[in-house]
Coordinates of C-alpha atoms in Angstrom, one line a residue:
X57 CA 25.0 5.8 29.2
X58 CA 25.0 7.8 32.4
X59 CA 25.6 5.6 35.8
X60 CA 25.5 7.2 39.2
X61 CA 28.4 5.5 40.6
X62 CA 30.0 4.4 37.5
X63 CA 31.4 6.3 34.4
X64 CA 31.5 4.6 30.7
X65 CA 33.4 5.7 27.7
X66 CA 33.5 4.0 24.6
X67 CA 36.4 4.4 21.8
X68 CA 36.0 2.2 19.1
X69 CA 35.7 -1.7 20.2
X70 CA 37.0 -0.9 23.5
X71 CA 34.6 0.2 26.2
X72 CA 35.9 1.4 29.8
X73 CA 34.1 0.9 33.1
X74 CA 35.4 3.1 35.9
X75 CA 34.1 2.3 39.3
X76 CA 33.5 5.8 40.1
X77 CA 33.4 6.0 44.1
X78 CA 36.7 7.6 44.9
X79 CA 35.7 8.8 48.5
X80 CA 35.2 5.2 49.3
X81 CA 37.8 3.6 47.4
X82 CA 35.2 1.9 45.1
X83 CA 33.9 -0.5 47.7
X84 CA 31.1 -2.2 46.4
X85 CA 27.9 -1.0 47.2
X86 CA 24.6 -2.2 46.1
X87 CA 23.9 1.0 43.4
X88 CA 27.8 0.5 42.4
X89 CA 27.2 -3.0 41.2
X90 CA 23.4 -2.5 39.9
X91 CA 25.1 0.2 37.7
X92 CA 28.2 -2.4 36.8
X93 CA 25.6 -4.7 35.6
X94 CA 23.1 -2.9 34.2
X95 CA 26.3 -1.0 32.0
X96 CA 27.4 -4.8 30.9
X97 CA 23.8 -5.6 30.1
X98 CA 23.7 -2.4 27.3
X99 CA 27.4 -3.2 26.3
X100 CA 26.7 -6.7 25.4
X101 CA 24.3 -5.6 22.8
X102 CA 25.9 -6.2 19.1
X103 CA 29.3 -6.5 18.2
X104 CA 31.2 -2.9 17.6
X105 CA 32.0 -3.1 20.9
X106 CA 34.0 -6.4 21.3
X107 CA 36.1 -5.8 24.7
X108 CA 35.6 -4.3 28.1
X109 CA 38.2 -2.8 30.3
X110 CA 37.5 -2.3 34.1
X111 CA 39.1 0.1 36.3
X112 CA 38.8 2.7 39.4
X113 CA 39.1 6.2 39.6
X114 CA 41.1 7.5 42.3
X115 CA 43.6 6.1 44.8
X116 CA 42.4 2.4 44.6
X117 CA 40.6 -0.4 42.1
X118 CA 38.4 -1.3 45.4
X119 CA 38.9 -2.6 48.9
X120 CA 36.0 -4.8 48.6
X121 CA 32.3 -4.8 49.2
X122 CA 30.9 -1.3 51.2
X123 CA 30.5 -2.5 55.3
X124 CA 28.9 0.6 55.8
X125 CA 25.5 0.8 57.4
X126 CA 24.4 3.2 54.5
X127 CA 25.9 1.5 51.5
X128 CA 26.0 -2.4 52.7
X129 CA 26.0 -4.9 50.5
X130 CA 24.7 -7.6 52.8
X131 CA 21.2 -7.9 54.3
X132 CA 21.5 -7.7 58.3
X133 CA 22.1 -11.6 59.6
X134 CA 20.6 -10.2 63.3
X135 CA 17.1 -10.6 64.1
X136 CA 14.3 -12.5 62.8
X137 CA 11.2 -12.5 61.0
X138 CA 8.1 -11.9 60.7
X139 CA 8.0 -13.1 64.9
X140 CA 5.4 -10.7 65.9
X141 CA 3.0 -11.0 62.7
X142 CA 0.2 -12.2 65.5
X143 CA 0.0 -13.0 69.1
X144 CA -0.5 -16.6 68.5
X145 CA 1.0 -17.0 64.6
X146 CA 0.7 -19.9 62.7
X147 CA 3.8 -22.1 62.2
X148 CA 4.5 -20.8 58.5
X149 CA 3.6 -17.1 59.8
X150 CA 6.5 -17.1 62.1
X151 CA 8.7 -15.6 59.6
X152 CA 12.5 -16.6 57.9
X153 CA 15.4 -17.0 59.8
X154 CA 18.2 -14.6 59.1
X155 CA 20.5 -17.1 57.8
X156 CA 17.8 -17.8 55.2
X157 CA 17.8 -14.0 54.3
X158 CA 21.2 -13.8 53.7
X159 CA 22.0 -16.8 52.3
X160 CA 19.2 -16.0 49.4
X161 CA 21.2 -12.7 49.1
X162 CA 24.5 -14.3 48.9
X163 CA 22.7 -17.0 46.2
X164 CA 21.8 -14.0 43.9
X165 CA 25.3 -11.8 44.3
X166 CA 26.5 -15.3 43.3
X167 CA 24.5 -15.9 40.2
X168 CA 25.1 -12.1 39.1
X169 CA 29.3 -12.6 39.9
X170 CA 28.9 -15.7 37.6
X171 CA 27.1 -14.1 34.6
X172 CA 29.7 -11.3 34.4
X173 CA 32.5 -14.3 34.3
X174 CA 30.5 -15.9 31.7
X175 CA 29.8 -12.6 29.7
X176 CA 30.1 -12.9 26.0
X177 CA 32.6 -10.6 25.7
X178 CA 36.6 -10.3 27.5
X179 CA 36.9 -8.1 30.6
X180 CA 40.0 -7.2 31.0
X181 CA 40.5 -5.4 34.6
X182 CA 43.5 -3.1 35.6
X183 CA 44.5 -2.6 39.5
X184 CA 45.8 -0.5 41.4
X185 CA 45.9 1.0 45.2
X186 CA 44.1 -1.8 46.8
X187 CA 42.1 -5.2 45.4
X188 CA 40.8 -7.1 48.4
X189 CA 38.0 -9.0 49.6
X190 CA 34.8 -8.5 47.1
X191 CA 37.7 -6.9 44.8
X192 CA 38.9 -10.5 44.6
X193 CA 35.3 -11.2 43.9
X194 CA 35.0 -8.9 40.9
X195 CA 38.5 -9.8 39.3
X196 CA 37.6 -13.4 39.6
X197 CA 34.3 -12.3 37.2
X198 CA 37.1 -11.0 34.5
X199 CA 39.2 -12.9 32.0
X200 CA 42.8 -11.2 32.5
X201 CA 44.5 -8.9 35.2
X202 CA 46.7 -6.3 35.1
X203 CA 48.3 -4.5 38.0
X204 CA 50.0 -1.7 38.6
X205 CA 53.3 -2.5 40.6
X206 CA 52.5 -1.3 44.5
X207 CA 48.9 -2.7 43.9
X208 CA 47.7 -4.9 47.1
X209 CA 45.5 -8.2 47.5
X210 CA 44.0 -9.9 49.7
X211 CA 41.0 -10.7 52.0
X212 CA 41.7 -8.8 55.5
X213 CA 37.8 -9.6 56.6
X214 CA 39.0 -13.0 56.5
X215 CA 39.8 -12.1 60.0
X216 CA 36.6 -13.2 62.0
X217 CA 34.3 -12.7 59.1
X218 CA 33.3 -14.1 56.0
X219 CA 34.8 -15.0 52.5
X220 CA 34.8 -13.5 48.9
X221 CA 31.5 -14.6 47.7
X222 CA 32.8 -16.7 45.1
X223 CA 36.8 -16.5 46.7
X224 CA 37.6 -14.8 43.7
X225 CA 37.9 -18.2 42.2
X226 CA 41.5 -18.2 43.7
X227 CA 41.2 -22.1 44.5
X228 CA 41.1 -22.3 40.6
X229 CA 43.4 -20.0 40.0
X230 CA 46.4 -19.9 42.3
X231 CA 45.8 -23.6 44.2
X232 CA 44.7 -24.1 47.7
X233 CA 47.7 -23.6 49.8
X234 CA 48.0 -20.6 48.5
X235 CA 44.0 -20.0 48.8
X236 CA 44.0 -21.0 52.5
X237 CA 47.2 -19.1 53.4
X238 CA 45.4 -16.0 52.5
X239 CA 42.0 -16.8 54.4
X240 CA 43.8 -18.2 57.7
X241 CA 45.7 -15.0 57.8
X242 CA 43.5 -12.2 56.3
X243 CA 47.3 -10.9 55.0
X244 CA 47.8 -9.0 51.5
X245 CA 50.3 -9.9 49.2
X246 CA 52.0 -7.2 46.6
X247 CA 51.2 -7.7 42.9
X248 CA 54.9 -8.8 41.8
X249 CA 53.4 -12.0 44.7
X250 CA 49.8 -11.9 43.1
X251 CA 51.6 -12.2 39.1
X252 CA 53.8 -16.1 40.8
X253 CA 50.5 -17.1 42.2
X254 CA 48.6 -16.4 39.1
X255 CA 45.7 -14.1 40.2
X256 CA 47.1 -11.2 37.6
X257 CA 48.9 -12.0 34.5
X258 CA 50.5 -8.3 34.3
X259 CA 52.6 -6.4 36.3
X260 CA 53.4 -3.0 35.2
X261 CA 54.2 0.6 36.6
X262 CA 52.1 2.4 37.8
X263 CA 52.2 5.5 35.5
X264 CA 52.0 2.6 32.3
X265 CA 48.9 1.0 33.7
X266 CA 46.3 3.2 31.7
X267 CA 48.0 3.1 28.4
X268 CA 48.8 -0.6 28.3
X269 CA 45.9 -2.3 29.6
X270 CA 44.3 -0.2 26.8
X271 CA 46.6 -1.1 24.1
X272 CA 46.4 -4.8 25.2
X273 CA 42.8 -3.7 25.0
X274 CA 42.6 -2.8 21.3
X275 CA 45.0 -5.9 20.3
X276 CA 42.4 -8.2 21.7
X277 CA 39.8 -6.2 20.2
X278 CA 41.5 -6.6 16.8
X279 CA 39.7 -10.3 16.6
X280 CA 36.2 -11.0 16.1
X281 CA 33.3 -10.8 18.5
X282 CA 32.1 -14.7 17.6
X283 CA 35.9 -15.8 17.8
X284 CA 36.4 -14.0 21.0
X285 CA 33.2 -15.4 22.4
X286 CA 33.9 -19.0 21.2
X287 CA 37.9 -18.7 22.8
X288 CA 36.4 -17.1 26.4
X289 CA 33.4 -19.8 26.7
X290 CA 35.6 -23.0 25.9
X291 CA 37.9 -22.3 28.4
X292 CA 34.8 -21.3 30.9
X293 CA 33.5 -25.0 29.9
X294 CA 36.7 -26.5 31.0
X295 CA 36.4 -24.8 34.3
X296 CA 33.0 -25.7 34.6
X297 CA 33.6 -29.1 34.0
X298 CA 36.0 -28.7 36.4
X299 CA 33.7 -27.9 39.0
X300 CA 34.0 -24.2 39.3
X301 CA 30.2 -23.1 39.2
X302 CA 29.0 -25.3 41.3
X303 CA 31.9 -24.4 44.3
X304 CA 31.2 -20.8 43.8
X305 CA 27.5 -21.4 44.2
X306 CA 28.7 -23.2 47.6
X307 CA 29.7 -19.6 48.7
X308 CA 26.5 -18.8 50.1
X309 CA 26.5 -21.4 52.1
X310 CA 29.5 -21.3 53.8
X311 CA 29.7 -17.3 54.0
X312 CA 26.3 -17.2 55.6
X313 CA 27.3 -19.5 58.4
X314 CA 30.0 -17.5 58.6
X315 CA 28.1 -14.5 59.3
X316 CA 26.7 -15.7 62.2
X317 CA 29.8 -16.4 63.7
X318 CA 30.2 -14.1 67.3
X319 CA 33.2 -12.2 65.6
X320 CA 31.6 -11.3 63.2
X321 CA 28.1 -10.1 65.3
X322 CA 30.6 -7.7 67.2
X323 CA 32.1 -6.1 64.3
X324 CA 28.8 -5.2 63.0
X325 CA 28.1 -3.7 66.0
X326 CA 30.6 -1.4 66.2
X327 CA 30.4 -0.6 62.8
X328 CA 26.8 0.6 64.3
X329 CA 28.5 2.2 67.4
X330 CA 31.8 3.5 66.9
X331 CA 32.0 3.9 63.1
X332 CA 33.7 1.5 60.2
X333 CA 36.4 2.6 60.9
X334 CA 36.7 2.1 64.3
X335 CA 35.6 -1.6 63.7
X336 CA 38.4 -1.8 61.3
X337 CA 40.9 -1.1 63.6
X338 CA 39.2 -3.3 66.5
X339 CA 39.2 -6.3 63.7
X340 CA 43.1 -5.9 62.3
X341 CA 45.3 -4.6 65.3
X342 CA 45.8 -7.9 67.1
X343 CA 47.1 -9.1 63.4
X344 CA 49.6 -5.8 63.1
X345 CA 51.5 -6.9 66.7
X346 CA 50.9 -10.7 67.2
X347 CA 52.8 -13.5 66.3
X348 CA 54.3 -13.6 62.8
X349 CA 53.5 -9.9 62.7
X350 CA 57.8 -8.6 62.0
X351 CA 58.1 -11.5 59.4
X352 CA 54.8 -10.0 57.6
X353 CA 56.2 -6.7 57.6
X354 CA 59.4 -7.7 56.2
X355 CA 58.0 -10.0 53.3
X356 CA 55.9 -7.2 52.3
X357 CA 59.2 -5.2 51.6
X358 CA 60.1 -7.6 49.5

């Protein structure tokens, strides 16, 4: 299987996905998660592979979903329509709004985040450098977490913006103080912080990460596909019952309004302008020197 922006190598039960943009940390782009999927879709075929293990090549797992005007995930929220179809359109030929738009391409990020969590087979996903925003997303989609010590999370788009599609199913997994803490603030927490709250379930060092997410790999691996697949999906059902699916599926909702907030209208346009990374630093400075900022900077020592 050859991927574009994603390399796969398969010894024995195990498979490995690498998210395989290093020049842009991983963020998610539209071919980077069409070439996720697509890979899962081939690996879920028969049962001599029996676990998946997700990672990212280079200096971070992935800072979240690409913002760039080239690689965007999202569909542009600005404009409208078909509004000039006709000098005198018809009420139906007057086009879709562009919360409608995006909303129906939240919906299906949604449905495709929600499949990978309900995939027949574990995904296990090791972290490192940076796991933020649609990182969140795609580590809520697998079953455990490890993390190399060092590694950061978060949401920092929090920060006039939107939300994690699905919020990385964080209410579930680490409670809603903790949840809201993290979205009021846009701040990151180190992985020794993520491991308390419960988003990962291992923290190790960095130049162990490789060789024992693989070996926890292979001893998961050691049980049968239809065991495996009975185990992951119970527990799914107990979320589900829960309410999980249908509170991610609220995601589009809320994260299109979101987008039409005025914040985030001007940081898309200077991401147009000035350059994402310009943007960036127009979006996160106020948080580096305002109020709270020396107690951040001294939690995160510790």
């Amino acid at each position: 299987m050859t991927y574009e922006n994603l390399l796969v190598d398969v010894d024995g039960p195990v498979a490995t996905l690498t998210l395989n943009r290093p020049e842009q940390l991983n963020a998610l782009s539209r071919g980077l998660l069409d070439d996720l999927y697509a890979a899962l879709r081939e690996l879920n075929r028969g049962d001599a592979v029996r676990v998946i293990r997700l990672r990212g090549a280079g200096r971070a797992f992935c800072p979240g979903y690409d913002l760039s005007p080239t690689g965007s995930t999202y569909v542009d929220g600005a404009g409208a329509g078909r509004a000039d179809a006709a000098d005198d359109p018809a009420l139906a030929d007057l086009g879709e709004s562009s919360i409608a738009r995006d909303r129906e391409s939240l919906r299906e990020m949604i449905d495709r985040w929600l499949w990978m969590w309900n995939y027949r087979k574990p995904i296990i996903a090791q972290t490192h450098g940076y796991c933020l925003s649609g990182g969140l997303d795609l580590i809520g989609a697998c079953d455990i977490v490890f993390a190399a010590q060092g590694t950061r999370f978060g949401h920092p788009a929090a920060r006039g913006m939107g939300i994690p599609v699905t919020l990385g199913m964080m209410p579930m997994k680490i409670g809603a103080a903790a949840t809201k803490e993290l979205l009021f603030t846009g701040d990151m927490i180190d992985a020794d912080a993520a491991q308390r709250l419960g988003l990962v379930a291992h923290v190790v060092p960095a130049e162990e990460l490789d060789e024992r997410t693989l070996a926890f790999c292979q001893r998961v691996a050691m049980n049968s596909l239809d065991v495996l697949t009975v185990h992951k999906h119970i527990t799914n059902r107990w979320m589900e019952l829960m309410g999980v699916r249908v509170a991610a599926l609220e995601g589009a909702e809320y994260d299109s309004i979101a987008h039409l907030a005025p914040s985030m209208r001007e940081f898309t346009r200077r991401v147009n302008v000035d350059g994402l990374r310009a943007a960036l630093g127009w979006r996160d400075e106020p948080f580096s020197t305002g109020p709270g900022a020396d107690h951040d900077a001294a939690r995160k020592q510790h």
